[in-house]
Amino acid sequence: MSIIIWYSAKTIIFKNLSIIYLMMNEMAISLYRQLVDLDHQMLLAVNGMHSTYWDTYMWLFSDRLVWIPMYVALVYVIFRNHSLKAFLWCAVAIGVMILFTDTFIASVLKSSFARLRPANTDNPLSAMVHVVNGYRGGRYGFPSNHASNCWGIAFFVVLLFRQKWLSMFMAAWAMMVCYSRMYLGVHYPGDIFVGMLLGLVGAWTVYQIFVRLTGSHIQTDGKHLYLPIYVGLLTWLCIIAASFFYRI
């Protein structure tokens, strides 16, 4: 009798667990579909607010080569505020971070998730996406390399110097880069968000390694910390001005 009772109880428990699993699975699928729909709606809202001026502005802002002067200014500031040994280790740390936020994402994660970019012609959504200068990006876009790279750099600079105005500028620059990628129709907001998180993880990890290897301290009162802000703002103003006269 006890064996029959035990068998019946086990059957009931397994049956209830199966029902709970199916319910949770359905809820997860429903939530995922809602998030995907929201991702599409947000992308189309940003991408839909376009004009000739903003097409040029976002195109220029998204171009990595445009920001080389600011990158040089950041390298100079790091060099001026650290010993040669610390500077070299910092260069290695940044290289490792970019290897993670750029190469690893492009080579491994994007092909693994295989999420088509919004503007990709194989994506049914592409018919509703405004394409700028014929640019559609690569095939896959999740997560975003631009987001992980720019936020990785921004977070690393914030951790390295902890200077209010420099931190605010780097955050504003990274947010504008990410917005430009959505405007151009090559990334969903979800691509951007995950890319930002990966940038944070990469920056935090290499910063901790850098501190342990060099024993460097936070440089809140370092030399020439405003230089990247001035160079970055000047570049930003040039983009604003050029967008009035230059048409892509």
CSV table of C-alpha atoms in Angstrom, one decimal:
chain,number,residue,atom,x,y,z
A,1,MET,CA,0.0,0.0,0.0
A,2,SER,CA,2.8,2.4,0.9
A,3,ILE,CA,4.5,1.8,-2.4
A,4,ILE,CA,1.3,2.6,-4.3
A,5,ILE,CA,0.8,5.8,-2.3
A,6,TRP,CA,4.5,6.8,-2.9
A,7,TYR,CA,4.2,6.1,-6.6
A,8,SER,CA,0.9,8.1,-6.8
A,9,ALA,CA,2.4,11.0,-4.9
A,10,LYS,CA,5.5,11.0,-7.2
A,11,THR,CA,3.3,11.0,-10.3
A,12,ILE,CA,1.3,13.9,-9.0
A,13,ILE,CA,4.5,15.9,-8.2
A,14,PHE,CA,6.0,15.3,-11.6
A,15,LYS,CA,2.8,16.2,-13.3
A,16,ASN,CA,2.5,19.5,-11.4
A,17,LEU,CA,6.2,20.3,-12.1
A,18,SER,CA,5.6,19.6,-15.8
A,19,ILE,CA,2.7,22.0,-15.7
A,20,ILE,CA,4.7,24.7,-13.9
A,21,TYR,CA,7.6,24.3,-16.4
A,22,LEU,CA,5.2,24.7,-19.4
A,23,MET,CA,3.6,27.8,-17.9
A,24,MET,CA,7.0,29.4,-17.1
A,25,ASN,CA,8.2,28.5,-20.6
A,26,GLU,CA,5.1,30.1,-22.2
A,27,MET,CA,5.6,33.2,-20.0
A,28,ALA,CA,9.3,33.4,-21.0
A,29,ILE,CA,8.4,33.1,-24.7
A,30,SER,CA,5.7,35.8,-24.3
A,31,LEU,CA,8.1,38.1,-22.5
A,32,TYR,CA,10.8,37.6,-25.1
A,33,ARG,CA,8.4,38.4,-27.9
A,34,GLN,CA,7.3,41.6,-26.1
A,35,LEU,CA,10.9,42.7,-25.6
A,36,VAL,CA,11.6,42.0,-29.3
A,37,ASP,CA,8.5,44.0,-30.3
A,38,LEU,CA,9.6,46.9,-28.0
A,39,ASP,CA,13.1,46.7,-29.5
A,40,HIS,CA,11.7,47.1,-33.0
A,41,GLN,CA,9.4,49.9,-32.0
A,42,MET,CA,12.2,51.9,-30.3
A,43,LEU,CA,14.5,51.4,-33.3
A,44,LEU,CA,11.9,52.6,-35.8
A,45,ALA,CA,11.1,55.6,-33.6
A,46,VAL,CA,14.7,56.7,-33.5
A,47,ASN,CA,15.4,55.8,-37.1
A,48,GLY,CA,12.2,57.4,-38.3
A,49,MET,CA,13.1,60.9,-37.1
A,50,HIS,CA,15.4,61.6,-39.9
A,51,SER,CA,16.3,64.6,-42.1
A,52,THR,CA,19.1,65.5,-44.6
A,53,TYR,CA,21.0,67.3,-41.8
A,54,TRP,CA,20.8,64.6,-39.3
A,55,ASP,CA,21.7,61.9,-41.9
A,56,THR,CA,25.0,63.7,-42.4
A,57,TYR,CA,25.5,64.5,-38.6
A,58,MET,CA,24.9,60.9,-37.5
A,59,TRP,CA,27.0,59.5,-40.3
A,60,LEU,CA,30.0,61.6,-39.3
A,61,PHE,CA,29.5,61.1,-35.6
A,62,SER,CA,29.4,57.3,-36.1
A,63,ASP,CA,32.7,57.3,-38.0
A,64,ARG,CA,35.6,56.1,-35.8
A,65,LEU,CA,38.2,58.0,-37.8
A,66,VAL,CA,36.6,61.3,-37.0
A,67,TRP,CA,37.5,60.8,-33.3
A,68,ILE,CA,41.2,60.1,-33.8
A,69,PRO,CA,42.2,63.6,-32.4
A,70,MET,CA,40.3,62.8,-29.2
A,71,TYR,CA,41.9,59.4,-28.9
A,72,VAL,CA,45.3,61.0,-29.3
A,73,ALA,CA,44.4,63.5,-26.6
A,74,LEU,CA,43.4,60.7,-24.2
A,75,VAL,CA,46.7,58.9,-24.9
A,76,TYR,CA,48.6,62.1,-24.2
A,77,VAL,CA,46.8,62.6,-20.9
A,78,ILE,CA,47.4,59.1,-19.8
A,79,PHE,CA,51.1,59.4,-20.6
A,80,ARG,CA,51.4,62.7,-18.8
A,81,ASN,CA,49.8,61.4,-15.6
A,82,HIS,CA,51.6,58.0,-15.3
A,83,SER,CA,55.1,56.7,-15.3
A,84,LEU,CA,56.4,55.1,-18.5
A,85,LYS,CA,55.9,51.6,-17.0
A,86,ALA,CA,52.3,52.4,-16.0
A,87,PHE,CA,51.7,54.0,-19.4
A,88,LEU,CA,52.9,50.9,-21.2
A,89,TRP,CA,50.8,48.6,-19.0
A,90,CYS,CA,47.8,50.9,-19.6
A,91,ALA,CA,48.3,50.6,-23.3
A,92,VAL,CA,48.4,46.8,-22.9
A,93,ALA,CA,45.2,47.0,-20.8
A,94,ILE,CA,43.4,49.1,-23.4
A,95,GLY,CA,44.5,46.7,-26.1
A,96,VAL,CA,43.2,43.7,-24.2
A,97,MET,CA,39.9,45.5,-23.6
A,98,ILE,CA,39.5,46.3,-27.3
A,99,LEU,CA,40.4,42.7,-28.2
A,100,PHE,CA,37.5,41.7,-26.0
A,101,THR,CA,35.0,44.4,-26.8
A,102,ASP,CA,35.7,44.3,-30.6
A,103,THR,CA,37.4,41.2,-31.8
A,104,PHE,CA,35.7,38.7,-29.5
A,105,ILE,CA,32.2,40.2,-30.2
A,106,ALA,CA,32.7,40.3,-33.9
A,107,SER,CA,34.3,36.9,-34.2
A,108,VAL,CA,32.3,34.9,-31.6
A,109,LEU,CA,29.2,36.5,-30.2
A,110,LYS,CA,27.7,38.0,-33.4
A,111,SER,CA,27.9,34.7,-35.3
A,112,SER,CA,26.7,32.8,-32.3
A,113,PHE,CA,23.5,34.8,-31.8
A,114,ALA,CA,23.1,35.5,-35.5
A,115,ARG,CA,20.7,38.4,-35.1
A,116,LEU,CA,20.2,40.2,-38.4
A,117,ARG,CA,20.8,44.0,-38.4
A,118,PRO,CA,17.6,46.1,-38.8
A,119,ALA,CA,18.8,47.4,-42.2
A,120,ASN,CA,19.9,44.0,-43.5
A,121,THR,CA,17.9,43.1,-46.7
A,122,ASP,CA,17.2,39.6,-45.3
A,123,ASN,CA,15.4,41.1,-42.3
A,124,PRO,CA,11.7,41.7,-43.0
A,125,LEU,CA,12.0,44.9,-40.9
A,126,SER,CA,14.5,46.4,-43.4
A,127,ALA,CA,11.6,47.7,-45.6
A,128,MET,CA,10.7,50.1,-42.9
A,129,VAL,CA,14.2,51.2,-42.0
A,130,HIS,CA,15.6,54.5,-43.4
A,131,VAL,CA,19.1,53.7,-44.8
A,132,VAL,CA,21.7,56.5,-44.9
A,133,ASN,CA,24.2,56.6,-47.8
A,134,GLY,CA,23.4,52.9,-48.7
A,135,TYR,CA,25.1,51.8,-45.4
A,136,ARG,CA,23.6,48.7,-43.9
A,137,GLY,CA,26.5,47.4,-41.8
A,138,GLY,CA,27.5,43.7,-41.7
A,139,ARG,CA,25.1,40.8,-41.6
A,140,TYR,CA,24.7,40.5,-37.8
A,141,GLY,CA,24.5,43.2,-35.2
A,142,PHE,CA,24.1,41.6,-31.7
A,143,PRO,CA,25.8,42.8,-29.6
A,144,SER,CA,27.1,46.2,-30.9
A,145,ASN,CA,30.8,46.6,-31.4
A,146,HIS,CA,30.5,50.4,-31.5
A,147,ALA,CA,28.6,50.4,-28.2
A,148,SER,CA,31.1,48.0,-26.4
A,149,ASN,CA,34.1,49.9,-27.8
A,150,CYS,CA,33.0,53.4,-27.0
A,151,TRP,CA,31.6,52.5,-23.6
A,152,GLY,CA,34.7,50.4,-22.8
A,153,ILE,CA,36.9,53.4,-23.5
A,154,ALA,CA,34.5,55.8,-21.6
A,155,PHE,CA,34.3,53.5,-18.5
A,156,PHE,CA,38.1,52.9,-18.5
A,157,VAL,CA,38.8,56.7,-18.6
A,158,VAL,CA,36.2,57.3,-15.8
A,159,LEU,CA,37.8,54.6,-13.6
A,160,LEU,CA,41.3,55.8,-14.4
A,161,PHE,CA,40.8,59.5,-13.5
A,162,ARG,CA,37.5,59.9,-11.6
A,163,GLN,CA,37.3,63.5,-12.8
A,164,LYS,CA,33.7,64.8,-13.0
A,165,TRP,CA,33.7,66.8,-16.2
A,166,LEU,CA,35.9,64.3,-18.1
A,167,SER,CA,33.6,61.5,-17.0
A,168,MET,CA,30.4,63.4,-18.0
A,169,PHE,CA,31.9,64.2,-21.4
A,170,MET,CA,33.0,60.6,-22.1
A,171,ALA,CA,29.5,59.4,-21.1
A,172,ALA,CA,27.8,62.0,-23.4
A,173,TRP,CA,30.1,61.0,-26.3
A,174,ALA,CA,29.4,57.3,-25.8
A,175,MET,CA,25.7,57.9,-25.7
A,176,MET,CA,25.7,59.9,-28.8
A,177,VAL,CA,27.7,57.3,-30.7
A,178,CYS,CA,25.2,54.7,-29.6
A,179,TYR,CA,22.3,56.8,-30.7
A,180,SER,CA,23.9,57.4,-34.1
A,181,ARG,CA,24.0,53.6,-34.6
A,182,MET,CA,20.3,53.3,-34.0
A,183,TYR,CA,19.6,56.3,-36.2
A,184,LEU,CA,21.6,54.8,-39.0
A,185,GLY,CA,19.4,51.6,-38.7
A,186,VAL,CA,22.3,49.2,-38.1
A,187,HIS,CA,21.6,48.4,-34.4
A,188,TYR,CA,18.6,47.7,-32.2
A,189,PRO,CA,18.5,49.3,-28.7
A,190,GLY,CA,19.0,45.8,-27.3
A,191,ASP,CA,22.2,45.4,-29.3
A,192,ILE,CA,23.4,48.7,-27.9
A,193,PHE,CA,22.4,47.9,-24.3
A,194,VAL,CA,24.2,44.5,-24.2
A,195,GLY,CA,27.2,46.1,-26.0
A,196,MET,CA,27.4,48.7,-23.2
A,197,LEU,CA,27.3,46.0,-20.5
A,198,LEU,CA,30.1,44.2,-22.2
A,199,GLY,CA,32.1,47.4,-22.4
A,200,LEU,CA,31.6,47.9,-18.7
A,201,VAL,CA,32.7,44.4,-17.9
A,202,GLY,CA,35.8,44.7,-20.1
A,203,ALA,CA,36.8,48.1,-18.8
A,204,TRP,CA,36.3,47.1,-15.1
A,205,THR,CA,38.3,43.9,-15.6
A,206,VAL,CA,41.3,45.4,-17.3
A,207,TYR,CA,41.3,48.3,-14.9
A,208,GLN,CA,41.5,46.0,-11.9
A,209,ILE,CA,44.4,44.1,-13.6
A,210,PHE,CA,46.1,47.4,-14.5
A,211,VAL,CA,45.9,48.6,-10.8
A,212,ARG,CA,47.3,45.3,-9.5
A,213,LEU,CA,50.2,45.3,-11.9
A,214,THR,CA,51.2,49.0,-11.5
A,215,GLY,CA,49.8,50.0,-8.1
A,216,SER,CA,48.6,53.2,-9.8
A,217,HIS,CA,46.3,55.5,-7.8
A,218,ILE,CA,43.3,57.5,-9.0
A,219,GLN,CA,44.4,60.8,-10.8
A,220,THR,CA,41.5,63.2,-9.9
A,221,ASP,CA,43.9,66.2,-10.0
A,222,GLY,CA,46.0,65.0,-12.9
A,223,LYS,CA,47.6,67.2,-15.6
A,224,HIS,CA,45.8,68.4,-18.6
A,225,LEU,CA,42.6,66.3,-17.9
A,226,TYR,CA,40.5,68.9,-19.7
A,227,LEU,CA,42.4,68.4,-23.0
A,228,PRO,CA,40.3,65.4,-24.2
A,229,ILE,CA,37.2,67.4,-23.4
A,230,TYR,CA,38.4,70.5,-25.5
A,231,VAL,CA,39.5,68.3,-28.4
A,232,GLY,CA,36.3,66.2,-28.3
A,233,LEU,CA,34.0,69.3,-28.1
A,234,LEU,CA,35.9,70.9,-31.0
A,235,THR,CA,35.5,67.8,-33.1
A,236,TRP,CA,31.8,67.7,-32.1
A,237,LEU,CA,31.4,71.4,-33.2
A,238,CYS,CA,33.1,70.6,-36.5
A,239,ILE,CA,30.6,67.8,-37.1
A,240,ILE,CA,27.7,70.1,-36.3
A,241,ALA,CA,29.0,72.8,-38.7
A,242,ALA,CA,30.0,70.4,-41.4
A,243,SER,CA,26.6,68.8,-41.4
A,244,PHE,CA,25.1,72.1,-42.7
A,245,PHE,CA,27.3,72.2,-45.8
A,246,TYR,CA,28.3,68.6,-46.5
A,247,ARG,CA,25.7,66.2,-47.8
A,248,ILE,CA,26.3,62.4,-48.0
